Structures are given as C-alpha cells and as structure tokens.
GROMACS .gro file of C-alpha atoms in nm:
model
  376
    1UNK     CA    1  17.490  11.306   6.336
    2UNK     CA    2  17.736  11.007   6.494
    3UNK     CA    3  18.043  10.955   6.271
    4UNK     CA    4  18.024  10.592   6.234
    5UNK     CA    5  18.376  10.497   6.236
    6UNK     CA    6  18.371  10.154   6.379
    7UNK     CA    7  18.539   9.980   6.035
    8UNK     CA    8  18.860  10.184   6.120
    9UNK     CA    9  18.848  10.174   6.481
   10UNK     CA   10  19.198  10.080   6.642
   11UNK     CA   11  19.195   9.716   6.864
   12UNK     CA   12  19.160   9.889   7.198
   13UNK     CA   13  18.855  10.092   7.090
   14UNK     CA   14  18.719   9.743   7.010
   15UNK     CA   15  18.889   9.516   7.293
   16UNK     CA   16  18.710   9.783   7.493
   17UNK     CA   17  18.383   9.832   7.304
   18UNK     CA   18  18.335   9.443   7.322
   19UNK     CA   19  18.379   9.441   7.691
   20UNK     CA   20  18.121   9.667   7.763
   21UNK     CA   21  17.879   9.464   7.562
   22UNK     CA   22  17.979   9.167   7.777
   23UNK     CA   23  17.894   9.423   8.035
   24UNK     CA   24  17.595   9.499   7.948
   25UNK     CA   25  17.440   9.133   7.914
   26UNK     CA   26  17.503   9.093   8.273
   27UNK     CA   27  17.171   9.270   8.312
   28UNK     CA   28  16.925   9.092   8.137
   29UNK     CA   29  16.637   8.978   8.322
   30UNK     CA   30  16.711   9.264   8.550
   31UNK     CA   31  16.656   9.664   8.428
   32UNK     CA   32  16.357   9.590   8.235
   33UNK     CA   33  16.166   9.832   8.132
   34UNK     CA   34  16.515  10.031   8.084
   35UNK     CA   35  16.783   9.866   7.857
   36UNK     CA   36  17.079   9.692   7.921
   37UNK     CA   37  17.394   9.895   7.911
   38UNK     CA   38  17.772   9.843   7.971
   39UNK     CA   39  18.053  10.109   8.033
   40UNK     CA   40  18.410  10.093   8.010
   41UNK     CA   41  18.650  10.353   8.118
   42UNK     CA   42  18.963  10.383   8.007
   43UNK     CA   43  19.304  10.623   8.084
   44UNK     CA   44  19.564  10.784   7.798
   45UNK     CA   45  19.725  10.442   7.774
   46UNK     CA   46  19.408  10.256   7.708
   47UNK     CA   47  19.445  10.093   8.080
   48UNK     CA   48  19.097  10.047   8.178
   49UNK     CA   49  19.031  10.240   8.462
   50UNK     CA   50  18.692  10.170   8.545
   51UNK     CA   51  18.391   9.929   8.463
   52UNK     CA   52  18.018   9.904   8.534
   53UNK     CA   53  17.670   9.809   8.397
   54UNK     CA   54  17.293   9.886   8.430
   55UNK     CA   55  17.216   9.652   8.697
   56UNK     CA   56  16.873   9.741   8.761
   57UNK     CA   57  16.604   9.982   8.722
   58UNK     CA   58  16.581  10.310   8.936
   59UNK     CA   59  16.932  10.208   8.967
   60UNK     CA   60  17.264  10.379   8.922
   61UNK     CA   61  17.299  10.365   8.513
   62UNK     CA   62  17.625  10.201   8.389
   63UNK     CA   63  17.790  10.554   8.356
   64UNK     CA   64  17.763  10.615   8.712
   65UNK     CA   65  17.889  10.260   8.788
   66UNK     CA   66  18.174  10.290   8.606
   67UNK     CA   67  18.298  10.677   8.660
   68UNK     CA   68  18.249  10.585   9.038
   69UNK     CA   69  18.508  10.270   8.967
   70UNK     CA   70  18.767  10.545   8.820
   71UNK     CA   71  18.740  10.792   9.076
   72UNK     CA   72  18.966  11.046   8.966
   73UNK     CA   73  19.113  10.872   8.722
   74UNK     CA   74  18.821  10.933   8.475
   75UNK     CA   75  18.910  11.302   8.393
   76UNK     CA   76  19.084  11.305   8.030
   77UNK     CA   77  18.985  10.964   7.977
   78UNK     CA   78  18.772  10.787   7.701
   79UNK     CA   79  18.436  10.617   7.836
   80UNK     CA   80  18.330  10.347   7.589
   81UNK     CA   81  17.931  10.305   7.580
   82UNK     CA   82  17.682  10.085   7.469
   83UNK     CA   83  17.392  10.325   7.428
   84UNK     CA   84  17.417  10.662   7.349
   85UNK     CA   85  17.440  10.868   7.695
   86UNK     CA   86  17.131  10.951   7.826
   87UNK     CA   87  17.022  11.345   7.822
   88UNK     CA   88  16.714  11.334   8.049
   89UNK     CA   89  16.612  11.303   8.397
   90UNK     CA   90  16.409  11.008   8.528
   91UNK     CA   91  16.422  10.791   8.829
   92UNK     CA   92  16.839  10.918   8.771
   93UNK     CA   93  16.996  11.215   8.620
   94UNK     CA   94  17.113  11.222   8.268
   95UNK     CA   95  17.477  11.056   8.223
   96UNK     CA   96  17.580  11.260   7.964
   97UNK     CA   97  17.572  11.580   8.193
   98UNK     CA   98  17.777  11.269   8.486
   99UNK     CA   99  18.050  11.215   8.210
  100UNK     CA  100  18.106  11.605   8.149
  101UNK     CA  101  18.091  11.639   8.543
  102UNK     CA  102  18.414  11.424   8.558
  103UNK     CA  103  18.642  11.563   8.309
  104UNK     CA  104  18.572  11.281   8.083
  105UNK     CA  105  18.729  11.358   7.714
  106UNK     CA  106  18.627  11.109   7.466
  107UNK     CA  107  18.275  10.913   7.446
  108UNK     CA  108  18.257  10.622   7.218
  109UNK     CA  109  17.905  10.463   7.203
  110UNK     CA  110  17.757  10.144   7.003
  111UNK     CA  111  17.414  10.229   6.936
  112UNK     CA  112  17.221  10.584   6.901
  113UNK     CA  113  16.928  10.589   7.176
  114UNK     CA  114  16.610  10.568   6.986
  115UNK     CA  115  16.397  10.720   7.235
  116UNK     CA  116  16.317  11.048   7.217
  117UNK     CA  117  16.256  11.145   7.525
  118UNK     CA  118  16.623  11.033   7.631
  119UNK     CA  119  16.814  11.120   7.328
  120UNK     CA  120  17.052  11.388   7.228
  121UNK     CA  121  17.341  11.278   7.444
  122UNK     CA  122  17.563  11.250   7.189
  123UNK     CA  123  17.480  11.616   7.075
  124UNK     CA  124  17.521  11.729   7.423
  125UNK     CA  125  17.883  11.596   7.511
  126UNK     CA  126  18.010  11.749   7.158
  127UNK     CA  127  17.863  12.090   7.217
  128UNK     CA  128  18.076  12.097   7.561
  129UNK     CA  129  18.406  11.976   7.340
  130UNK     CA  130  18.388  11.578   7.424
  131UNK     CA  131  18.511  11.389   7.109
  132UNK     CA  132  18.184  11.186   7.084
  133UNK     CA  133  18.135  10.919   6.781
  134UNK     CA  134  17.870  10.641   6.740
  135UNK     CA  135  17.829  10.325   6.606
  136UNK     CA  136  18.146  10.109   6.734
  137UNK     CA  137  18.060   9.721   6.763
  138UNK     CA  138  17.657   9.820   6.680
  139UNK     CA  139  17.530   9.528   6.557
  140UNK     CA  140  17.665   9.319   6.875
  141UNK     CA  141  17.516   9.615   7.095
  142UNK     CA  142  17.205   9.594   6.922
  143UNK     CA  143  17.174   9.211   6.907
  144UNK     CA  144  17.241   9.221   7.345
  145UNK     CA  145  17.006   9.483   7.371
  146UNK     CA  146  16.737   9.333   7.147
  147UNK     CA  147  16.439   9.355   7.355
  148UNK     CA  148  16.474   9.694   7.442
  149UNK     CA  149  16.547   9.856   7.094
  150UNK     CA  150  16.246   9.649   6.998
  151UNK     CA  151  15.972   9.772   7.243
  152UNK     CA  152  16.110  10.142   7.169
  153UNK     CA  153  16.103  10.098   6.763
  154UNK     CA  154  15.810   9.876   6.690
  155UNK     CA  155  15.585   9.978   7.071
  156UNK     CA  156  15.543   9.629   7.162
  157UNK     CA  157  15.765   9.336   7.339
  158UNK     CA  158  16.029   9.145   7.144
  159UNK     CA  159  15.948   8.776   7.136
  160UNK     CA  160  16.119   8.512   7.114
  161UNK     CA  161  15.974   8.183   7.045
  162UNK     CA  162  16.120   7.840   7.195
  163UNK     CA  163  16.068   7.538   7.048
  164UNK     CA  164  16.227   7.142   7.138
  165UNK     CA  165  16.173   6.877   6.872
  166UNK     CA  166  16.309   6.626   6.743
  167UNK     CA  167  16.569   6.606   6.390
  168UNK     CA  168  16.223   6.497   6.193
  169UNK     CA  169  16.042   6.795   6.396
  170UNK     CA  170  15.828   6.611   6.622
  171UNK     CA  171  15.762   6.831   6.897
  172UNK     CA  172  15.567   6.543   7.077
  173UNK     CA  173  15.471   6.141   7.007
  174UNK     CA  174  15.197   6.022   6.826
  175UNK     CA  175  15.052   5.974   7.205
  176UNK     CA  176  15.092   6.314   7.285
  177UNK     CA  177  15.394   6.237   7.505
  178UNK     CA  178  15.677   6.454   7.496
  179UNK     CA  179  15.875   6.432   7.814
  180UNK     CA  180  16.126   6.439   7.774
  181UNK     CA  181  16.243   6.559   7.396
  182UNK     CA  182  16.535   6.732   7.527
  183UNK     CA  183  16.802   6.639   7.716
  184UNK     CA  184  16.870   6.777   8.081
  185UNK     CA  185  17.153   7.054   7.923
  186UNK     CA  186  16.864   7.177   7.709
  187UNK     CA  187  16.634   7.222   7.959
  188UNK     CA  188  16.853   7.430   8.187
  189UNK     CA  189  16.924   7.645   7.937
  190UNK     CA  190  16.549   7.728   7.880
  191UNK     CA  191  16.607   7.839   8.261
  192UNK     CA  192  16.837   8.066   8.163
  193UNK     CA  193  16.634   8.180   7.850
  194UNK     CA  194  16.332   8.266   8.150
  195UNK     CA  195  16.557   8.431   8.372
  196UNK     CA  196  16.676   8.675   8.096
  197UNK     CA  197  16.288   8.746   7.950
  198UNK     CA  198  16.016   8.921   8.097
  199UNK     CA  199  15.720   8.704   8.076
  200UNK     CA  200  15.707   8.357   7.946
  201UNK     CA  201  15.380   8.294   7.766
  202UNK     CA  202  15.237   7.938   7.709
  203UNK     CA  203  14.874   7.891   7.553
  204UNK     CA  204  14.549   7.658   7.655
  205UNK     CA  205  14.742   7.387   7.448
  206UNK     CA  206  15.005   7.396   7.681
  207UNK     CA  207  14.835   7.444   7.973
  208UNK     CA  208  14.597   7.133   7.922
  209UNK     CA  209  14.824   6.874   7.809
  210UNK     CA  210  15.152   6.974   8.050
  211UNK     CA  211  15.025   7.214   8.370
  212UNK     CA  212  15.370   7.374   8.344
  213UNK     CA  213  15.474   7.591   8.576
  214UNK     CA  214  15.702   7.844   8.422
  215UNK     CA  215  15.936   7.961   8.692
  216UNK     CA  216  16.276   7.948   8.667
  217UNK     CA  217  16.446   7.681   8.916
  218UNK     CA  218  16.825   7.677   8.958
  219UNK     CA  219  16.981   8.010   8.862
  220UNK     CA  220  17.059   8.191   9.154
  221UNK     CA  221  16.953   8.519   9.211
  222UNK     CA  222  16.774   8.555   8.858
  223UNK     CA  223  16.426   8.761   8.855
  224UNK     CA  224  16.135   8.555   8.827
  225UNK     CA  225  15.935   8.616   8.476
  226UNK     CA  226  15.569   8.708   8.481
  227UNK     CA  227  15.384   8.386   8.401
  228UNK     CA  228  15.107   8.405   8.126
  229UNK     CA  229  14.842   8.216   8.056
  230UNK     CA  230  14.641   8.253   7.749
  231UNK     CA  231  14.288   8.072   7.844
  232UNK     CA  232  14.034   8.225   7.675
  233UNK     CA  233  13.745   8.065   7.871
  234UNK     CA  234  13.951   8.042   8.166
  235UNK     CA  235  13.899   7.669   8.179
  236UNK     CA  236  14.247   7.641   8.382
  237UNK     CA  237  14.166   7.464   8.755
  238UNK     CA  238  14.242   7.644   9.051
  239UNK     CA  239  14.518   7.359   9.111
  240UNK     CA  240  14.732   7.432   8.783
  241UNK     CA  241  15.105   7.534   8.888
  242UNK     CA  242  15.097   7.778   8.750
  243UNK     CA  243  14.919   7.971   8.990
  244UNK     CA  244  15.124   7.887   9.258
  245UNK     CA  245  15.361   8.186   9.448
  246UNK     CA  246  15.715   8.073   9.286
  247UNK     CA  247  15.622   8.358   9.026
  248UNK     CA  248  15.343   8.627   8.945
  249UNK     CA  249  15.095   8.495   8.691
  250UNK     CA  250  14.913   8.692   8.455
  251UNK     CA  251  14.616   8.515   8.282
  252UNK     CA  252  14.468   8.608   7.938
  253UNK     CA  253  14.095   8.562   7.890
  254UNK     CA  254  13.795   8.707   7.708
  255UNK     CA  255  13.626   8.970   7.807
  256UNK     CA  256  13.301   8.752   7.873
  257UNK     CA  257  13.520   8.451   8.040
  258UNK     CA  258  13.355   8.338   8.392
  259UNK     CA  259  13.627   8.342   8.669
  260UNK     CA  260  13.485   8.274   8.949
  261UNK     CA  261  13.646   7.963   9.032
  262UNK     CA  262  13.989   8.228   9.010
  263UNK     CA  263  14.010   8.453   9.314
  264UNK     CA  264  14.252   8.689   9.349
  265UNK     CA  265  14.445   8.590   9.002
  266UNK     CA  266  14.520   8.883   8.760
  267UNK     CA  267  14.306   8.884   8.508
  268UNK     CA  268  14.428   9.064   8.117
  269UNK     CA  269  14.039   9.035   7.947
  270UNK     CA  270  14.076   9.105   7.617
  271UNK     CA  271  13.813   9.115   7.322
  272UNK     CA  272  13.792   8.794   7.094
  273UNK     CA  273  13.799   8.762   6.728
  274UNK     CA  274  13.657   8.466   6.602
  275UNK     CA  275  13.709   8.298   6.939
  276UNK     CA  276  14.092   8.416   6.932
  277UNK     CA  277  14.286   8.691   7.135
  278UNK     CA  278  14.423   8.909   6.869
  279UNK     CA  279  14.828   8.873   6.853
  280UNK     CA  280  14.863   9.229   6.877
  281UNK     CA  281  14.608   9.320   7.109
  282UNK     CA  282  14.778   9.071   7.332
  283UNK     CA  283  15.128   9.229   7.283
  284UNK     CA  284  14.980   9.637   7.286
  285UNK     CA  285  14.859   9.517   7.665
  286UNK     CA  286  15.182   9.364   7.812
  287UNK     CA  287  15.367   9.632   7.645
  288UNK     CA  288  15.117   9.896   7.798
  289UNK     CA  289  15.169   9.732   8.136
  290UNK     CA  290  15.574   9.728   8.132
  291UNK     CA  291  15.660   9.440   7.942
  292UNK     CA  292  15.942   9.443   7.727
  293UNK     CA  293  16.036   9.077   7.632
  294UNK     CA  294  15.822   8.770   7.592
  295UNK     CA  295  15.940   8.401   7.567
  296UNK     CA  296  15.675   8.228   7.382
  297UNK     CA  297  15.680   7.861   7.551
  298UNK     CA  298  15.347   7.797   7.379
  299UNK     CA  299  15.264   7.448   7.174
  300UNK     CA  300  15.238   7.489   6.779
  301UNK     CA  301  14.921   7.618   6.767
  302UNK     CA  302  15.051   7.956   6.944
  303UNK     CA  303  15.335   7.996   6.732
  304UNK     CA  304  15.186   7.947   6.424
  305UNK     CA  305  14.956   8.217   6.538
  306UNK     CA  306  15.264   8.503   6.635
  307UNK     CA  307  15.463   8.354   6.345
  308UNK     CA  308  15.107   8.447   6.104
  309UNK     CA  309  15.088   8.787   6.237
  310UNK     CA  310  15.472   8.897   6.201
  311UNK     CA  311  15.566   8.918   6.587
  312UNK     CA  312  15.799   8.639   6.623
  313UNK     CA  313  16.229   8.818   6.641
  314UNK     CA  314  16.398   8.520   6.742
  315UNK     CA  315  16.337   8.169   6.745
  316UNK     CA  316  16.571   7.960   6.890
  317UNK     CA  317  16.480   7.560   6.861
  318UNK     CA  318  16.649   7.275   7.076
  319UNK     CA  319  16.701   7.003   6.850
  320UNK     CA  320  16.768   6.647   7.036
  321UNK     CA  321  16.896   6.396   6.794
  322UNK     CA  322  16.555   6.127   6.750
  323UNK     CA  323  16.355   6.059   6.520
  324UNK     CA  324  15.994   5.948   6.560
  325UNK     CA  325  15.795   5.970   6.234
  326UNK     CA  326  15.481   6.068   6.388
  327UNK     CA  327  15.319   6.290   6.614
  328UNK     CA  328  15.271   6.665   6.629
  329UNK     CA  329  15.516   6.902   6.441
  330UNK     CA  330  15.699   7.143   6.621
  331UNK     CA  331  15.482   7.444   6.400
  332UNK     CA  332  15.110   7.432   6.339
  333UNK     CA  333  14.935   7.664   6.056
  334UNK     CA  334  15.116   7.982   6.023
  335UNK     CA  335  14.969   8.097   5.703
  336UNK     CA  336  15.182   8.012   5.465
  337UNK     CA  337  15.025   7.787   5.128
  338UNK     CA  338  15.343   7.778   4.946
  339UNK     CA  339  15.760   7.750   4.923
  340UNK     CA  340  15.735   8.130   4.823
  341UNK     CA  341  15.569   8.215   5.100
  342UNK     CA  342  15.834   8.050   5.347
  343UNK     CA  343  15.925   8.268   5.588
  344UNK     CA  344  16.302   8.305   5.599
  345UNK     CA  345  16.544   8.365   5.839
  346UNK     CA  346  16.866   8.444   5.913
  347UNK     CA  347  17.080   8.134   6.119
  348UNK     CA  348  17.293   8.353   6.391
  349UNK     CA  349  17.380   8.069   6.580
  350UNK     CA  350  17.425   7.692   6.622
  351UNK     CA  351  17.597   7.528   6.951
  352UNK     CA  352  17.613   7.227   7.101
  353UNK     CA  353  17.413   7.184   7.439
  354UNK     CA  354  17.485   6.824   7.573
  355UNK     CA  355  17.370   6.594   7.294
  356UNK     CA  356  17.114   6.848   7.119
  357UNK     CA  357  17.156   7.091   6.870
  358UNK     CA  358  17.047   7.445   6.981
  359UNK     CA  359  16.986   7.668   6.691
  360UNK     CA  360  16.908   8.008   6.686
  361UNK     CA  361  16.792   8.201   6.396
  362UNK     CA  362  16.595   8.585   6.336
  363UNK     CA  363  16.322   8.723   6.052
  364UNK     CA  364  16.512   8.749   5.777
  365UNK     CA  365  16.564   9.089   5.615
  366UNK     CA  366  16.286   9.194   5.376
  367UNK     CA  367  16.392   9.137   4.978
  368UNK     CA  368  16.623   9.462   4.871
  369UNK     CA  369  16.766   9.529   5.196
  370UNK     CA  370  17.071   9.477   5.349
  371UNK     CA  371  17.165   9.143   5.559
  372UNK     CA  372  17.230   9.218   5.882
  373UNK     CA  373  17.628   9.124   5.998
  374UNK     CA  374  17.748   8.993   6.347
  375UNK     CA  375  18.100   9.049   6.394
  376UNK     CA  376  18.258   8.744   6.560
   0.00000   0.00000   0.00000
C-alpha cells in the first residue's frame, strides 16, 4: 500500500513533483494509447539532475528519458514520478526494474497505475530497499492524465465536450448562422484542444449545416486527430472536407447504411436503436480500436445525447460576450424535466481568451462523496 504523504511533503518534493506534471503534459496528443508521464531526477541536494517525459508510444518511457539525462548522477538519487513505475514488459521494459538498474534510492510517484497488467511497481522498488511512497501532487497528476486513467477505469474514451455560445447561450442565430461566435483566440485554442485529443467527433447536425473539416491547422508538429463522422444514413457527399487527406476520417453509420457513393472511407457500422447509434456502443468501438480521448465538436443535439447517457468528463464552453435572444441553445434535450435533475458540475477553471470567457467545468461528484481538490 503507497503511504500517501503528500500533505507533509517538504517544497522540493513538490517544486519537483509539479515539474514533472508539467512534464508530462508535454505529451498529450502524442503516446496515446499509453499515458502521459513526467520524470524528474534529482541528487542529495535536491539539484535536479535529470528530466524527461513519455514522448510517444513504443517510445523510451519518461524513466528512461530522464535516468539517461543523469547519467551517473542518478545512483543515490530520488526520481520523482507521475505514474507509478511500470513492472511489465511491452513494446519497452519495465522502469521500475531501469530505476533499480541505476542505483536510484528514493521513488516518489503521483498516482498508483490502475492497470493491472502494469502495476506493482511500487511493490517492486520497496522489496529491493528503494524508499517508494505514492500519492504526491495526485489530483494535478490525475487531472493531466485524465484521458488515460479514464479509458483504464471506466473501458471507454474520456470525452470532453466543446461548446461556443454566446452570454444568453445561443450557440447559433435565429438563421442558423453562427460564424463566427467566437473570437479568433477562441478558435485557436480549439486547435490546441484537437491536437491534444484523439478523435474529434461532430454529428449529421454538424456535418449538414457547417462541412467542417476537423484538422488541426497551425500548431506545429501536433498529431492529427482521427476525424469522426456520425451519419447514420451516410447522407455525407463525397465532397465534404472532411474526407479530405489533412487527417484520417472515421465515419459512423448503421449497419444497413448504403455507401456506395464512399469508396475507400472507413466505415464503424453500428446497430441502431430507434434510428440512433447507441452512446456507448459508439464509445465500446473507438475504445476497442485504440481510442482513448474524444473531443465532442458535435451541435446540441449530440451533446444532449452523451450528456443523457453519463459520458460527458469535461466540458469546457467558449463564451464570447453577445447576446442574441434567439436561435438555437448551446444544449438540446439531455433528459433532464426538472431543477433536481440538473446535472452539476464542478467549475475547475475560468480564463480569459481574447475577449471570450473560456470556462471549464467536470461531472460533479455524486451526493455523499467527497469534492474533488486541485491544488493551485
């Protein structure tokens, strides 16, 4: 069992515990369907020796990065870790067995691996005599590692769902226009947000009233997202952008749908429920193919539907500062008849981007249970 030890942790444990989580986001986008992990070595006089991340997968882990960076200066020093050490041999061999190799002599780690087939790390390094303790800075490990702990835990992606509306939640005009709603800043940002997911998923909606295309444009070197397209009748014309090369493109139909018109796209057919892809058939199959985070682009219709069914973790909404009194709200049905049935959540963020308002907010705990905390 970790000894959880992070409320009395000294100011270098957590100067050094924080940096690795910095780290560690430096591979989002990237080491799917491994998580993101950060690794910070440090000497006897908490001088940090040596630095390095998961950068991709099949790649080096962050272990490896960082006990290459300190050479020989790694033996009798502390490694500070995201994720519990590894124990198992995949695609690379396990790190805990890589930070006994070089003399390491104290392992601090955020978050206890989940998976079983990779666990026991932790139990590993103390049997050989490494002082080994868990749960330093866990809730900011967990929050940067979100998607991954998610797929593990629950066996299907983590979504998030992005919305842009306006301060009276218009998420288009009364004439269906809604180019732009969101300033420029915004907008870039929801490049970032691709470049960081998976897949982005939009729905017919979407795909009828805006042919978007989905790719991310002006982030160098960022990993282009799987595109998907949720058309159940695959109505979408060989033209839509979304089909062009900039990304791959997945498209969701039913199992009946006539493609013809579609050669050479991949095809997800999925049985339909009342003329509907099921929410969590839809998420069992990208999970099944590799798929560990989803940002849900889709219109209101879409969201109310993933909101309904439970699998929304994060929504994060782009509000610009208009009003229009009319028009399409940001959220269509999402099953709720009444103020007790409001689905709560928890605000974990508000920030300026240019002149909007981007706020970002998670599933509130369930009644009884504990709030989560973010240590700022």
């Amino acid at each position: 069992m970790a000894t959880h030890a992070a409320h009395a942790a000294p100011d270098t444990d957590i100067r050094a515990m924080r940096r690795a989580v910095e780290l560690a986001a430096r591979g989002l986008g990237s080491t799917s369907p491994n998580p993101v992990v950060g690794c910070v070595i440090t000497d006897a006089a908490g001088t940090v020796v040596g630095e390095g991340w998961h950068q991709r997968a099949g790649g080096p882990h962050a272990e490896v990065h960082a006990l290459r960076a300190a050479g020989a200066a790694a033996r009798g020093a502390t490694a500070y870790v995201t994720l519990e050490p590894c124990n198992h041999t995949g695609r690379t061999g396990p790190c805990a067995q890589a930070l006994l190799d070089a003399g390491i002599s104290r392992v601090v780690y955020a978050v206890a691996d989940p998976n079983q087939q990779a666990s026991g790390g932790a139990a590993t390094l103390r049997a050989a005599g490494v002082d080994t303790t868990g749960g330093l800075l866990a809730a900011e490990a967990e929050q940067g590692n979100a998607a991954w702990l998610t797929s593990v835990r629950r066996g299907r992606p983590h979504v998030t769902w992005k919305y842009a509306a306006t301060l009276d939640g218009r998420s288009a005009a009364a004439d269906g226009t809604s180019r732009w709603i969101s300033s420029p800043e915004s907008r870039a940002d929801v490049h970032r947000l691709r470049a960081e997911s998976d897949a982005v998923l939009v729905g017919g909606g979407t795909l009828r009233d805006d042919d978007p295309h989905l790719a991310v444009r002006g982030i160098e070197g960022a990993t282009q997202p799987l595109r998907i397209a949720l058309d159940t009748r695959a109505t979408l014309p060989a033209s839509a952008r979304i089909l062009d090369d900039a990304a791959p493109t997945l498209l969701v139909v039913g199992q009946d749908a006539d493609t013809r018109h579609l050669p050479g796209v991949d095809l997800l057919r999925l049985p339909l429920h009342d003329g509907r892809v099921a929410v969590h058939d839809l998420l069992a199959a990208l999970h099944a193919r590799g798929t560990r985070s989803v940002l849900l682009e889709g219109g209101p219709v879409l969201a109310g539907a993933f909101l309904e069914a439970g699998a929304v973790d994060r929504v994060i909404g782009y509000l610009a500062p208009a009003l229009l009194g009319a028009g399409p709200a940001a959220l269509a049905d999402a099953g709720v008849s009444t103020i007790a049935g409001a689905l709560r959540l928890d605000l974990t963020e508000a920030v300026r981007i240019g002149p909007d308002l981007r706020i970002t907010a998670v599933p509130a705990p369930a009644t009884g249970s504990a709030p989560a905390t973010k240590e700022h």
